[in-house]
XYZ file of C-alpha atoms in Angstrom:
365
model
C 185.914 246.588 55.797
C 183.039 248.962 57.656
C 183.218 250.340 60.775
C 180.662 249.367 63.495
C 178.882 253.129 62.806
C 179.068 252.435 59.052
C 177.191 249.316 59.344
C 174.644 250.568 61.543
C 174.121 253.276 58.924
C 173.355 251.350 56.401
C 171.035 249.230 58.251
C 169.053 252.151 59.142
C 168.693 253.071 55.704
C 165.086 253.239 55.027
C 163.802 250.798 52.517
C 161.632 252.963 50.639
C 162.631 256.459 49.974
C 159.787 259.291 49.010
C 160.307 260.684 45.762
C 156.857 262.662 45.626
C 153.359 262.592 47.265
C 152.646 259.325 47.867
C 155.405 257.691 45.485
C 157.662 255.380 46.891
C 161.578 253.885 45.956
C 162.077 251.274 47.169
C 165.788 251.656 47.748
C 167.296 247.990 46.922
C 165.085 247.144 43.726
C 164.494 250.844 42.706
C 161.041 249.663 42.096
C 158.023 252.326 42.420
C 155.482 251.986 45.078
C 151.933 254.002 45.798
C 151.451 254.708 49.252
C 147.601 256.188 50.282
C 146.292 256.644 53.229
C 142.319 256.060 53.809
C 140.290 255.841 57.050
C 143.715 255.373 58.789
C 144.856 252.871 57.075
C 148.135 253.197 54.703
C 147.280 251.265 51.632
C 150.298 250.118 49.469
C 150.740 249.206 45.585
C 154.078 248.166 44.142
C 153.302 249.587 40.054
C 156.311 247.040 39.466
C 158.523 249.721 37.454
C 161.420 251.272 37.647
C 160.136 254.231 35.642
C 159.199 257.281 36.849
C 157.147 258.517 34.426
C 155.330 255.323 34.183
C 154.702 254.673 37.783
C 153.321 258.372 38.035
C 150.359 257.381 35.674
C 150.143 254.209 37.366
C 149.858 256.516 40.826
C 146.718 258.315 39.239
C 144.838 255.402 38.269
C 145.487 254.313 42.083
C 144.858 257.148 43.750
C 141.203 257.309 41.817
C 140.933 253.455 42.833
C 141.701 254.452 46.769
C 139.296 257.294 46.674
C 136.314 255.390 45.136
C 136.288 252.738 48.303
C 133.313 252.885 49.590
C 132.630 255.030 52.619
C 129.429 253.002 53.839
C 129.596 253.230 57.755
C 131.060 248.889 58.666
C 132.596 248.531 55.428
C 135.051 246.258 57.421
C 132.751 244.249 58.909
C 131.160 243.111 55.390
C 131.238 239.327 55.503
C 132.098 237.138 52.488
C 129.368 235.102 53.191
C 126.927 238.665 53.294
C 128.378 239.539 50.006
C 127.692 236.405 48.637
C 123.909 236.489 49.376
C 124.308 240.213 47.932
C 125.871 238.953 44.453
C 123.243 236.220 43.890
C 120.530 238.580 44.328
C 122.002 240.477 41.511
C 122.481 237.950 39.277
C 119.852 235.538 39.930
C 116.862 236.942 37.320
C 119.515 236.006 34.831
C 119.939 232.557 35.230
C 118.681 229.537 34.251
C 117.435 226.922 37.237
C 120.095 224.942 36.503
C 122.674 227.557 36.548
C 121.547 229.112 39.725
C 121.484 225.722 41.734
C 125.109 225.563 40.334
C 126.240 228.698 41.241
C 124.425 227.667 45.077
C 126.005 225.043 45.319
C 129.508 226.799 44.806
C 129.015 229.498 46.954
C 127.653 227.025 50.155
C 131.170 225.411 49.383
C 133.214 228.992 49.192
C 131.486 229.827 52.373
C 133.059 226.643 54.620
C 136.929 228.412 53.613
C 135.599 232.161 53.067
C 132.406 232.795 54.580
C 133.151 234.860 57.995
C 136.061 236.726 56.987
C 135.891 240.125 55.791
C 135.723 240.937 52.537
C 138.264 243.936 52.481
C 140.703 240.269 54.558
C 140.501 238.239 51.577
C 144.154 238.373 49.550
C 145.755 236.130 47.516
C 147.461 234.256 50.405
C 144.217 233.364 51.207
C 142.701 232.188 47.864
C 146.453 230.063 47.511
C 145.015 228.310 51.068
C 141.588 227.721 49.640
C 143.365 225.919 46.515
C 145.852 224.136 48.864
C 142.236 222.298 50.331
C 139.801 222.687 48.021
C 141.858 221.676 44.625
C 143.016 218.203 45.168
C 139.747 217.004 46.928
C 137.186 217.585 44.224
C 136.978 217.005 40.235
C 138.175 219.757 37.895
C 134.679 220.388 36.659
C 133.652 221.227 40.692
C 137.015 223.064 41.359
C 136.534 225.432 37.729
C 132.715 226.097 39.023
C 133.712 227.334 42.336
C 137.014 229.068 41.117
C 134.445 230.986 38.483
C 131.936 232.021 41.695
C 134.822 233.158 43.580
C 135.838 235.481 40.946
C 133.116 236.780 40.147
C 131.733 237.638 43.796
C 135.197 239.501 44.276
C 134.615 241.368 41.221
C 131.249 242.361 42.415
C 133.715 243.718 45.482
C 135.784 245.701 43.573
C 132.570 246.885 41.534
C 131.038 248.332 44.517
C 134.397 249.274 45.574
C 135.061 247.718 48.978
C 138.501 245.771 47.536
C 140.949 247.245 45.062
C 141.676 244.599 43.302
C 140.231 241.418 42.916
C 142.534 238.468 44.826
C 141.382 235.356 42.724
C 141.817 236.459 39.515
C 145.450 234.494 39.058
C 143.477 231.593 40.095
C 144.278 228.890 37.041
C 141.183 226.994 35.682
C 142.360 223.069 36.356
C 142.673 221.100 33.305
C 139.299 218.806 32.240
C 140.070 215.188 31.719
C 138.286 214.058 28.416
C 135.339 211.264 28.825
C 135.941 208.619 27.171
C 132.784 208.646 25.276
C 131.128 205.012 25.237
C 128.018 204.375 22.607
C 126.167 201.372 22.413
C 125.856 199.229 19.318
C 122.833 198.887 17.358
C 122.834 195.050 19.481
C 123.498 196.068 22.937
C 121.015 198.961 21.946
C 117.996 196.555 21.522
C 119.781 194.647 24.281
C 119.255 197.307 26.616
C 115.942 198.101 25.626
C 114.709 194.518 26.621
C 116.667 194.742 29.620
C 115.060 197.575 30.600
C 111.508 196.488 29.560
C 111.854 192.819 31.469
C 112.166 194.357 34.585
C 109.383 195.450 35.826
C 105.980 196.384 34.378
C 107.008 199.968 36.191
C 109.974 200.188 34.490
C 108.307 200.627 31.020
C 108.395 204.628 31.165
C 112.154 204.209 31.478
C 112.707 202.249 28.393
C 110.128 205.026 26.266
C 112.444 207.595 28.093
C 115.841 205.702 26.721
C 114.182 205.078 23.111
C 113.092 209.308 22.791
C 116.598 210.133 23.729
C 118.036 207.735 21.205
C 115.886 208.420 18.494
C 115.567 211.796 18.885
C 119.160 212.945 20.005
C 117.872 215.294 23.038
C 119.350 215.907 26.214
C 117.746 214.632 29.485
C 115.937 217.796 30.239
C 114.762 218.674 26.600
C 113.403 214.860 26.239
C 111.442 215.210 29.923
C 110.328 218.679 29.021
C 108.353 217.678 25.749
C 105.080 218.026 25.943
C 102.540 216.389 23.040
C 101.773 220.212 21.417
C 105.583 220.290 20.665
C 104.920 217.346 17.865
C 103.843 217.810 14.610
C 102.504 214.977 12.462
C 101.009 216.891 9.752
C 105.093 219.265 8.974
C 106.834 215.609 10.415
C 108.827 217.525 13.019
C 109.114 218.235 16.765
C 110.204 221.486 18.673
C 112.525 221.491 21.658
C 111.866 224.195 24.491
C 113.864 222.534 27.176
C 110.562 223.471 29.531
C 110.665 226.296 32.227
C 114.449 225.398 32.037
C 114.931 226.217 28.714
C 117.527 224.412 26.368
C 121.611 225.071 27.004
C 121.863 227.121 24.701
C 118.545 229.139 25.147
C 117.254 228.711 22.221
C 114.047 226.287 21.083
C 114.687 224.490 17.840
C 112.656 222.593 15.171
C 114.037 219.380 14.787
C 112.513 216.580 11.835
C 110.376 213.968 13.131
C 113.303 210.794 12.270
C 110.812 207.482 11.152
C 111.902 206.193 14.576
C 110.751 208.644 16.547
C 107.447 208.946 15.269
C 106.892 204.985 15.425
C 107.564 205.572 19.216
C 105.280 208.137 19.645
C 102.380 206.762 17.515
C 102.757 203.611 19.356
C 102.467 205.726 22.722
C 99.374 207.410 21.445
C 97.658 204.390 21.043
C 98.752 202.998 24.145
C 98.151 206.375 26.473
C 95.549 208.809 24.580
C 97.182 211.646 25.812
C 96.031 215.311 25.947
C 97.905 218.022 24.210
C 99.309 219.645 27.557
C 100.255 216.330 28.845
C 104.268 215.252 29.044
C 105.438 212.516 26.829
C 107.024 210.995 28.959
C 106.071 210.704 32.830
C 109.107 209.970 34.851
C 112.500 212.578 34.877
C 114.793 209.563 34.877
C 115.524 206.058 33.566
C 119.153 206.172 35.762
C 118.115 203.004 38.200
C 116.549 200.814 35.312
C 119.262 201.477 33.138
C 122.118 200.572 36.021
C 119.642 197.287 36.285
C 119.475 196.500 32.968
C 123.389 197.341 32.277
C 124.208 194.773 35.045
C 121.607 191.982 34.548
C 122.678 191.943 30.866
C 126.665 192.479 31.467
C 126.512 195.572 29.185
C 129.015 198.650 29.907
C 127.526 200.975 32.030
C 125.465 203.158 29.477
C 124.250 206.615 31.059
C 121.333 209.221 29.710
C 123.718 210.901 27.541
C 125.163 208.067 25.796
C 122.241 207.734 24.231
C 122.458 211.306 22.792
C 125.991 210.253 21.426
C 124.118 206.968 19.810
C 121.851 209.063 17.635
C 124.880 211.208 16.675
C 126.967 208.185 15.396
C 124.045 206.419 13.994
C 123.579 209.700 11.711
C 127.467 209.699 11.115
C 126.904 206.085 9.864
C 124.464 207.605 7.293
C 126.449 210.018 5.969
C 124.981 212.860 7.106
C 126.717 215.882 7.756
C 128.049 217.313 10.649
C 126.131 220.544 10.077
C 123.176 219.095 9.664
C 123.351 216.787 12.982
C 124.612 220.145 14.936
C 121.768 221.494 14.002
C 119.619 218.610 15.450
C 121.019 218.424 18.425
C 121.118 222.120 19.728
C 124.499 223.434 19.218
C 125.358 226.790 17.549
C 128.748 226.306 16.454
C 128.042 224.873 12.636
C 129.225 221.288 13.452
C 132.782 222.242 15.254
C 131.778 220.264 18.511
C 130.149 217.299 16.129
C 133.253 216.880 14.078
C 135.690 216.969 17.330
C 133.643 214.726 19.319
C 132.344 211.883 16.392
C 134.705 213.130 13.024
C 136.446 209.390 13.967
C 133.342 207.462 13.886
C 133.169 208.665 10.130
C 137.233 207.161 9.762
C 135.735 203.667 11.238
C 132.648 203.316 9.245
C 134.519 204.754 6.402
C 136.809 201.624 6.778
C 134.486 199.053 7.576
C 132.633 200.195 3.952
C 136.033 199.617 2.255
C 136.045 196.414 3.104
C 133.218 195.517 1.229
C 135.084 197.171 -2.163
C 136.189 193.665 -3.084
C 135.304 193.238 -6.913
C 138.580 192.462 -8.612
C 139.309 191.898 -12.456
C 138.765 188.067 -12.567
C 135.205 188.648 -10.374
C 134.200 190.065 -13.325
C 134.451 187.408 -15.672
């Protein structure tokens, strides 16, 4: 048993014992530790080793990471809230609209948990409290977009070297629930489209709007973007900019002018004589009529999109293939995303065909 003195001893033991300049022991774990001082300020860095040789090399790369922290006079006082303005400056030429309102959006959010407190304050204590509020309050898809803006505004810190290491990057993406995806049939289709039409003599723009999208397999903003230059009787084929926007994936495409689609728009030249310059279709959104006509005519509730994933079955239904309908609708991938998303359509239709294979050997007689 220990004495009184040998007790005290060992609880005046230091807990880290210096084995060179500015590397650490730490005495229980015989773990490595960095140990700098800046400004003042001790800053310390476990390397999580117990080799020497290996936490030396890990001390260099620290030491260089202490040294380049800035030296701009109020370093401490830098705001998260002033470094967000900062990082959206930077980044801000580079983005669509869309993207930047997004991006917005996240930081006014970040800014309610994060926005007064210094920058150099933030750790990962911190970003665990954020997740604590923040992660069982909103969707995934909200959560992931603000998690992303996080991390990348504290990696614009450590860029300009007021952190040493970025706090948030542990931060796990949440998990997306899959949509269920729900497409109309070719009868609640036409039902819609009278719905839509019955409503109100205002309302007609919304059912042209619904019709483009499902004959044409755009998304919202491509459809509303399309001006009367981007069609092309004499080749049969249409071009999708996406406007000042642009399309998701940035890129304008050349898509066939589907029999369809060109009865809709020949019908809306003769009803309209537009100009060249002038947009096909005059309204941004059919959401209201469509809600109306959904409930007036007890249909599921059928959304811009679904009408996007109506031309993609109805094209299944032909047998066309998926690389061909990626190609229509935008994505770069070779028909990956089409197969994932529709490949069981083709299973269904397939066996909805196979029950019409009912010739036997006495049928032929």
């Amino acid at each position: 048993m220990k004495s009184d003195s040998e007790s005290k001893a060992t609880r005046d033991e230091p807990e880290f014992q210096k084995v060179a300049e500015c590397l650490y022991r730490h005495t229980g774990s015989s773990i490595y530790y960095g140990l700098v001082k800046r400004g003042g300020k001790q800053i310390r860095k476990s390397f999580k080793t117990t080799d020497r040789k290996i936490a030396e090399r890990h001390l260099a790369t620290f030491r260089e990471q202490v040294a380049r922290l800035s030296r701009v006079e109020g370093i401490g006082k830098i705001s998260f809230k002033q470094l967000a303005e900062r990082w959206l400056e930077t980044i801000r030429y580079a983005l669509k609209p869309s993207s930047l309102r997004r991006r917005e959006t996240s930081v006014v959010q970040l800014n309610r948990h994060f926005g007064s407190l210094p920058v150099r304050n933030i750790t990962a204590q911190t970003c665990d409290e954020w997740i604590a509020k923040r992660a069982g309050t909103r969707s995934a898809s909200t959560f992931n977009n603000e998690r992303e803006t996080l991390r990348a505004i504290l990696d614009y810190a450590q860029r300009e070297g007021l952190i040493l290491n970025n706090p948030a990057q542990a931060i796990k993406r949440r998990r997306l629930q899959k949509k269920e995806i729900v497409i109309p049939t070719r009868d609640q289709f036409s039902q819609l489209i009278k719905g839509i039409r019955d409503l109100d003599v205002r309302a007609r723009d919304a059912a042209d709007l619904i019709e483009l999208l499902a004959y044409s397999g755009v998304r919202l903003g491509e459809a509303t973007a399309m001006l009367w230059q981007h069609i092309d009787f004499v080749r049969g084929s249409f071009t999708v900019t996406g406007g000042e926007e642009g399309t998701k994936n940035h890129e304008a495409r050349s898509v066939p002018l589907f029999p369809a689609l060109k009865q809709l728009l020949e019908r809306l030249i003769q009803e309209r004589n537009p100009q060249p310059e002038d947009r096909i279709i005059r309204i941004d959104t059919a959401k209201k009529a469509m809600a109306s006509a959904c409930k007036d005519q007890s249909l599921p509730h059928f959304t811009h999109h679904a009408m996007r994933h109506y031309f993609a079955s109805n094209a299944i239904e032909q047998g066309i293939d998926f690389k061909t309908i990626a190609g229509w609708l935008g994505h770069k991938d070779g028909g990956i995303l089409v197969a994932q998303t529709y490949g069981h359509l083709r299973d269904i239709h397939s066996f909805e065909m196979a029950k019409r294979m009912t010739f036997t050997a006495s049928s032929n007689e």
